[in-house]
PDB file of C-alpha atoms in Angstrom:
ATOM      1  CA  MET A   1      15.805   8.920  11.546  1.00  0.00           C
ATOM      2  CA  LYS A   2      16.174  11.251   8.233  1.00  0.00           C
ATOM      3  CA  ARG A   3      13.240  10.308   5.801  1.00  0.00           C
ATOM      4  CA  SER A   4      11.363  11.616   3.135  1.00  0.00           C
ATOM      5  CA  ILE A   5       8.091   9.545   2.227  1.00  0.00           C
ATOM      6  CA  ALA A   6       5.177  10.698  -0.318  1.00  0.00           C
ATOM      7  CA  VAL A   7       1.796  10.549   0.399  1.00  0.00           C
ATOM      8  CA  VAL A   8      -0.314   9.640  -2.383  1.00  0.00           C
ATOM      9  CA  VAL A   9      -4.097   9.585  -2.402  1.00  0.00           C
ATOM     10  CA  GLY A  10      -5.496   9.016  -5.812  1.00  0.00           C
ATOM     11  CA  ALA A  11      -3.009   9.754  -8.965  1.00  0.00           C
ATOM     12  CA  ALA A  12      -3.349  13.561  -8.690  1.00  0.00           C
ATOM     13  CA  VAL A  13      -1.813  14.347  -5.416  1.00  0.00           C
ATOM     14  CA  ALA A  14       1.672  13.597  -4.373  1.00  0.00           C
ATOM     15  CA  VAL A  15       4.822  15.137  -1.780  1.00  0.00           C
ATOM     16  CA  ALA A  16       8.165  14.705  -2.799  1.00  0.00           C
ATOM     17  CA  LEU A  17       9.791  11.263  -2.600  1.00  0.00           C
ATOM     18  CA  SER A  18      13.178  11.201  -1.597  1.00  0.00           C
ATOM     19  CA  GLY A  19      15.515   9.968  -5.116  1.00  0.00           C
ATOM     20  CA  CYS A  20      12.509   8.862  -7.076  1.00  0.00           C
ATOM     21  CA  SER A  21      11.710  10.240 -10.452  1.00  0.00           C
ATOM     22  CA  PRO A  22       8.430  11.741 -10.959  1.00  0.00           C
ATOM     23  CA  ALA A  23       6.042  10.028 -13.449  1.00  0.00           C
ATOM     24  CA  GLU A  24       6.227  10.930 -17.051  1.00  0.00           C
ATOM     25  CA  ALA A  25       4.411  14.287 -17.815  1.00  0.00           C
ATOM     26  CA  GLY A  26       0.529  12.914 -19.196  1.00  0.00           C
ATOM     27  CA  ASP A  27       1.201   9.519 -18.119  1.00  0.00           C
ATOM     28  CA  ALA A  28      -1.982   8.748 -16.089  1.00  0.00           C
ATOM     29  CA  SER A  29      -1.199   4.876 -15.717  1.00  0.00           C
ATOM     30  CA  ALA A  30       1.631   5.698 -13.256  1.00  0.00           C
ATOM     31  CA  PHE A  31       1.239   7.589  -9.912  1.00  0.00           C
ATOM     32  CA  PRO A  32       3.425  10.742  -9.465  1.00  0.00           C
ATOM     33  CA  MET A  33       6.347  10.031  -7.771  1.00  0.00           C
ATOM     34  CA  SER A  34       7.233   6.476  -8.722  1.00  0.00           C
ATOM     35  CA  ARG A  35       8.961   4.862 -11.365  1.00  0.00           C
ATOM     36  CA  GLY A  36       6.246   3.229 -13.207  1.00  0.00           C
ATOM     37  CA  SER A  37       4.771   1.394 -11.001  1.00  0.00           C
ATOM     38  CA  GLU A  38       7.611   0.662  -8.749  1.00  0.00           C
ATOM     39  CA  LEU A  39       8.009   2.975  -5.651  1.00  0.00           C
ATOM     40  CA  CYS A  40      11.045   3.870  -3.596  1.00  0.00           C
ATOM     41  CA  ALA A  41      11.106   4.542  -0.014  1.00  0.00           C
ATOM     42  CA  PRO A  42      14.315   5.262   2.066  1.00  0.00           C
ATOM     43  CA  VAL A  43      12.913   3.813   5.379  1.00  0.00           C
ATOM     44  CA  GLU A  44      16.185   2.057   7.902  1.00  0.00           C
ATOM     45  CA  ALA A  45      16.177  -1.126   9.210  1.00  0.00           C
ATOM     46  CA  GLY A  46      13.336  -1.610  11.421  1.00  0.00           C
ATOM     47  CA  GLY A  47      11.513   1.104  10.064  1.00  0.00           C
ATOM     48  CA  ARG A  48       7.929   1.006   9.222  1.00  0.00           C
ATOM     49  CA  LEU A  49       5.953   2.145   6.663  1.00  0.00           C
ATOM     50  CA  PHE A  50       2.312   2.615   5.446  1.00  0.00           C
ATOM     51  CA  ILE A  51       1.512   1.091   2.085  1.00  0.00           C
ATOM     52  CA  GLY A  52      -1.356   0.860   0.193  1.00  0.00           C
ATOM     53  CA  ASP A  53      -3.353   0.303  -3.391  1.00  0.00           C
ATOM     54  CA  VAL A  54      -6.567   0.509  -4.938  1.00  0.00           C
ATOM     55  CA  LEU A  55      -7.816  -2.421  -6.446  1.00  0.00           C
ATOM     56  CA  PRO A  56     -10.992  -3.189  -8.830  1.00  0.00           C
ATOM     57  CA  THR A  57     -14.371  -2.799  -7.945  1.00  0.00           C
ATOM     58  CA  THR A  58     -16.019  -5.881  -7.453  1.00  0.00           C
ATOM     59  CA  ALA A  59     -19.989  -6.936  -8.569  1.00  0.00           C
ATOM     60  CA  GLY A  60     -21.198  -8.157  -5.104  1.00  0.00           C
ATOM     61  CA  ASP A  61     -20.255  -7.053  -1.497  1.00  0.00           C
ATOM     62  CA  LEU A  62     -17.348  -8.893   0.210  1.00  0.00           C
ATOM     63  CA  ILE A  63     -15.646  -9.357   3.041  1.00  0.00           C
ATOM     64  CA  VAL A  64     -11.848  -9.559   3.533  1.00  0.00           C
ATOM     65  CA  ARG A  65     -10.376 -12.696   4.423  1.00  0.00           C
ATOM     66  CA  ASP A  66      -6.636 -11.549   4.212  1.00  0.00           C
ATOM     67  CA  VAL A  67      -4.048  -9.327   3.053  1.00  0.00           C
ATOM     68  CA  GLN A  68      -0.722 -10.542   1.927  1.00  0.00           C
ATOM     69  CA  LEU A  69       2.449  -9.062   0.363  1.00  0.00           C
ATOM     70  CA  ILE A  70       3.497 -10.581  -2.906  1.00  0.00           C
ATOM     71  CA  ARG A  71       7.031 -12.054  -3.417  1.00  0.00           C
ATOM     72  CA  ALA A  72       7.756 -10.093   0.077  1.00  0.00           C
ATOM     73  CA  ASP A  73      11.638 -10.270   1.049  1.00  0.00           C
ATOM     74  CA  GLY A  74      12.958  -8.425   3.507  1.00  0.00           C
ATOM     75  CA  LEU A  75       9.252  -6.845   4.364  1.00  0.00           C
ATOM     76  CA  SER A  76       6.654  -8.194   6.630  1.00  0.00           C
ATOM     77  CA  VAL A  77       3.151  -7.126   7.258  1.00  0.00           C
ATOM     78  CA  VAL A  78       2.312  -5.897  10.831  1.00  0.00           C
ATOM     79  CA  GLU A  79      -1.530  -4.432  10.348  1.00  0.00           C
ATOM     80  CA  SER A  80      -3.630  -4.494   7.537  1.00  0.00           C
ATOM     81  CA  TYR A  81      -6.600  -2.168   6.873  1.00  0.00           C
ATOM     82  CA  VAL A  82      -9.583  -0.838   4.417  1.00  0.00           C
ATOM     83  CA  ILE A  83      -9.839   2.692   3.834  1.00  0.00           C
ATOM     84  CA  SER A  84     -12.799   4.269   2.580  1.00  0.00           C
ATOM     85  CA  ASN A  85     -11.492   7.159   0.550  1.00  0.00           C
ATOM     86  CA  GLN A  86     -12.222   7.252  -3.386  1.00  0.00           C
ATOM     87  CA  GLY A  87      -8.466   7.061  -3.693  1.00  0.00           C
ATOM     88  CA  GLY A  88      -5.235   5.091  -2.476  1.00  0.00           C
ATOM     89  CA  ILE A  89      -2.470   5.558  -0.100  1.00  0.00           C
ATOM     90  CA  MET A  90       0.969   4.954  -2.065  1.00  0.00           C
ATOM     91  CA  ALA A  91       2.987   5.340   0.910  1.00  0.00           C
ATOM     92  CA  ALA A  92       2.528   7.425   3.982  1.00  0.00           C
ATOM     93  CA  GLU A  93       4.925   7.767   6.819  1.00  0.00           C
ATOM     94  CA  TYR A  94       4.465   5.915  10.253  1.00  0.00           C
ATOM     95  CA  PRO A  95       2.950   6.380  12.227  1.00  0.00           C
ATOM     96  CA  PRO A  96       0.512   7.979   9.786  1.00  0.00           C
ATOM     97  CA  ALA A  97      -0.619  11.673   9.970  1.00  0.00           C
ATOM     98  CA  ILE A  98      -3.529  12.050   7.538  1.00  0.00           C
ATOM     99  CA  PRO A  99      -6.823  12.330   7.581  1.00  0.00           C
ATOM    100  CA  GLU A 100      -7.732   9.641   4.839  1.00  0.00           C
ATOM    101  CA  LEU A 101      -6.443   7.193   7.210  1.00  0.00           C
ATOM    102  CA  GLU A 102      -8.708   8.288  10.143  1.00  0.00           C
ATOM    103  CA  SER A 103     -11.270   6.332   8.968  1.00  0.00           C
ATOM    104  CA  ARG A 104      -9.599   2.854   8.271  1.00  0.00           C
ATOM    105  CA  VAL A 105     -10.747  -0.373   9.696  1.00  0.00           C
ATOM    106  CA  PRO A 106      -8.725  -3.232  10.137  1.00  0.00           C
ATOM    107  CA  ALA A 107      -8.808  -5.564   6.767  1.00  0.00           C
ATOM    108  CA  GLN A 108      -9.638  -9.126   8.211  1.00  0.00           C
ATOM    109  CA  GLY A 109     -13.277  -9.573   8.384  1.00  0.00           C
ATOM    110  CA  ALA A 110     -13.794  -6.072   6.655  1.00  0.00           C
ATOM    111  CA  LYS A 111     -16.928  -5.705   4.892  1.00  0.00           C
ATOM    112  CA  VAL A 112     -17.299  -3.580   1.346  1.00  0.00           C
ATOM    113  CA  SER A 113     -20.180  -3.003  -0.264  1.00  0.00           C
ATOM    114  CA  GLU A 114     -20.899  -4.006  -4.108  1.00  0.00           C
ATOM    115  CA  GLY A 115     -19.090  -1.299  -6.315  1.00  0.00           C
ATOM    116  CA  ALA A 116     -17.352   0.492  -3.429  1.00  0.00           C
ATOM    117  CA  PRO A 117     -13.595   1.037  -4.374  1.00  0.00           C
ATOM    118  CA  LEU A 118     -11.499  -1.666  -2.698  1.00  0.00           C
ATOM    119  CA  SER A 119      -8.523   0.670  -1.072  1.00  0.00           C
ATOM    120  CA  VAL A 120      -6.137  -1.031   1.315  1.00  0.00           C
ATOM    121  CA  ALA A 121      -3.335   0.675   3.306  1.00  0.00           C
ATOM    122  CA  VAL A 122      -0.773  -2.003   5.305  1.00  0.00           C
ATOM    123  CA  VAL A 123       1.656  -0.881   7.443  1.00  0.00           C
ATOM    124  CA  VAL A 124       5.021  -2.824   6.880  1.00  0.00           C
ATOM    125  CA  GLU A 125       7.965  -3.264   8.739  1.00  0.00           C
ATOM    126  CA  ARG A 126      11.699  -3.466   7.170  1.00  0.00           C
ATOM    127  CA  GLY A 127      13.806  -6.045   8.109  1.00  0.00           C
ATOM    128  CA  ASP A 128      18.116  -5.932   7.993  1.00  0.00           C
ATOM    129  CA  ALA A 129      18.467  -5.589   4.563  1.00  0.00           C
ATOM    130  CA  PRO A 130      16.704  -4.167   1.925  1.00  0.00           C
ATOM    131  CA  GLY A 131      13.381  -4.883   1.344  1.00  0.00           C
ATOM    132  CA  HIS A 132      11.027  -5.644  -1.591  1.00  0.00           C
ATOM    133  CA  ALA A 133       7.539  -6.595  -2.597  1.00  0.00           C
ATOM    134  CA  GLU A 134       6.068  -7.148  -5.967  1.00  0.00           C
ATOM    135  CA  GLY A 135       2.633  -5.878  -4.825  1.00  0.00           C
ATOM    136  CA  ILE A 136      -0.219  -6.567  -2.449  1.00  0.00           C
ATOM    137  CA  ARG A 137      -2.753  -9.303  -3.071  1.00  0.00           C
ATOM    138  CA  VAL A 138      -6.109  -9.332  -1.082  1.00  0.00           C
ATOM    139  CA  VAL A 139      -7.978 -12.304  -0.390  1.00  0.00           C
ATOM    140  CA  TYR A 140     -11.661 -11.689  -0.187  1.00  0.00           C
ATOM    141  CA  GLU A 141     -15.324 -13.691  -0.512  1.00  0.00           C
ATOM    142  CA  ILE A 142     -18.364 -12.929  -2.342  1.00  0.00           C
ATOM    143  CA  ALA A 143     -21.169 -15.142  -1.518  1.00  0.00           C
ATOM    144  CA  GLY A 144     -19.022 -17.889  -0.315  1.00  0.00           C
ATOM    145  CA  VAL A 145     -16.738 -17.709  -3.519  1.00  0.00           C
ATOM    146  CA  GLU A 146     -12.887 -17.135  -2.267  1.00  0.00           C
ATOM    147  CA  SER A 147     -10.990 -14.563  -5.078  1.00  0.00           C
ATOM    148  CA  ALA A 148      -8.266 -12.688  -4.758  1.00  0.00           C
ATOM    149  CA  ALA A 149      -7.484  -8.983  -6.175  1.00  0.00           C
ATOM    150  CA  ILE A 150      -3.583  -7.835  -6.983  1.00  0.00           C
ATOM    151  CA  GLY A 151      -2.372  -4.389  -6.763  1.00  0.00           C
ATOM    152  CA  GLY A 152       0.097  -3.605  -9.554  1.00  0.00           C
ATOM    153  CA  VAL A 153       2.629  -1.413  -7.650  1.00  0.00           C
ATOM    154  CA  HIS A 154       6.141  -2.614  -6.472  1.00  0.00           C
ATOM    155  CA  TYR A 155       7.729  -1.667  -3.681  1.00  0.00           C
ATOM    156  CA  ASP A 156      11.373  -0.869  -2.715  1.00  0.00           C
ATOM    157  CA  LEU A 157      12.272   0.233   1.094  1.00  0.00           C
ATOM    158  CA  VAL A 158      16.010   0.666   0.756  1.00  0.00           C
ATOM    159  CA  ASP A 159      18.678   2.940   2.833  1.00  0.00           C
ATOM    160  CA  HIS A 160      18.765   5.232  -0.150  1.00  0.00           C
ATOM    161  CA  CYS A 161      17.363   5.317  -3.219  1.00  0.00           C
ATOM    162  CA  PRO A 162      18.692   5.735  -6.635  1.00  0.00           C
TER     163      PRO A 162
END
């Protein structure tokens, strides 16, 4: 299996992602090694990848109810986690070998304190065809009211990135 995957923690640290163009120099709104808000990762059929995003902080303690992929095609969620770092995991090879994931806790039922960043990491599995998702949605509850936060990165898991 030949893969070159990016590990991005926050918006400042990156390892080369095969075939994907780096963000425009000085563009703070884009994660490095992505194409705007789209991440391309070469993953074989049946392969797994950690993907993730940082979602807005909330104005109250929350309980995570569910983590879902938005308009997923050819991808399925295997596991989902909340991570306690200040940045996010944009993509990491599976199984992970990075310290930021050592403190992960299963997302469902996880409690996140008011003002803490809501970073999620999701293990996705690619089907036979190339996979795509338009982001990650986290369904959560604050004081008995259910809401959702949506990440802004689109994910493409393909045989070869353009």
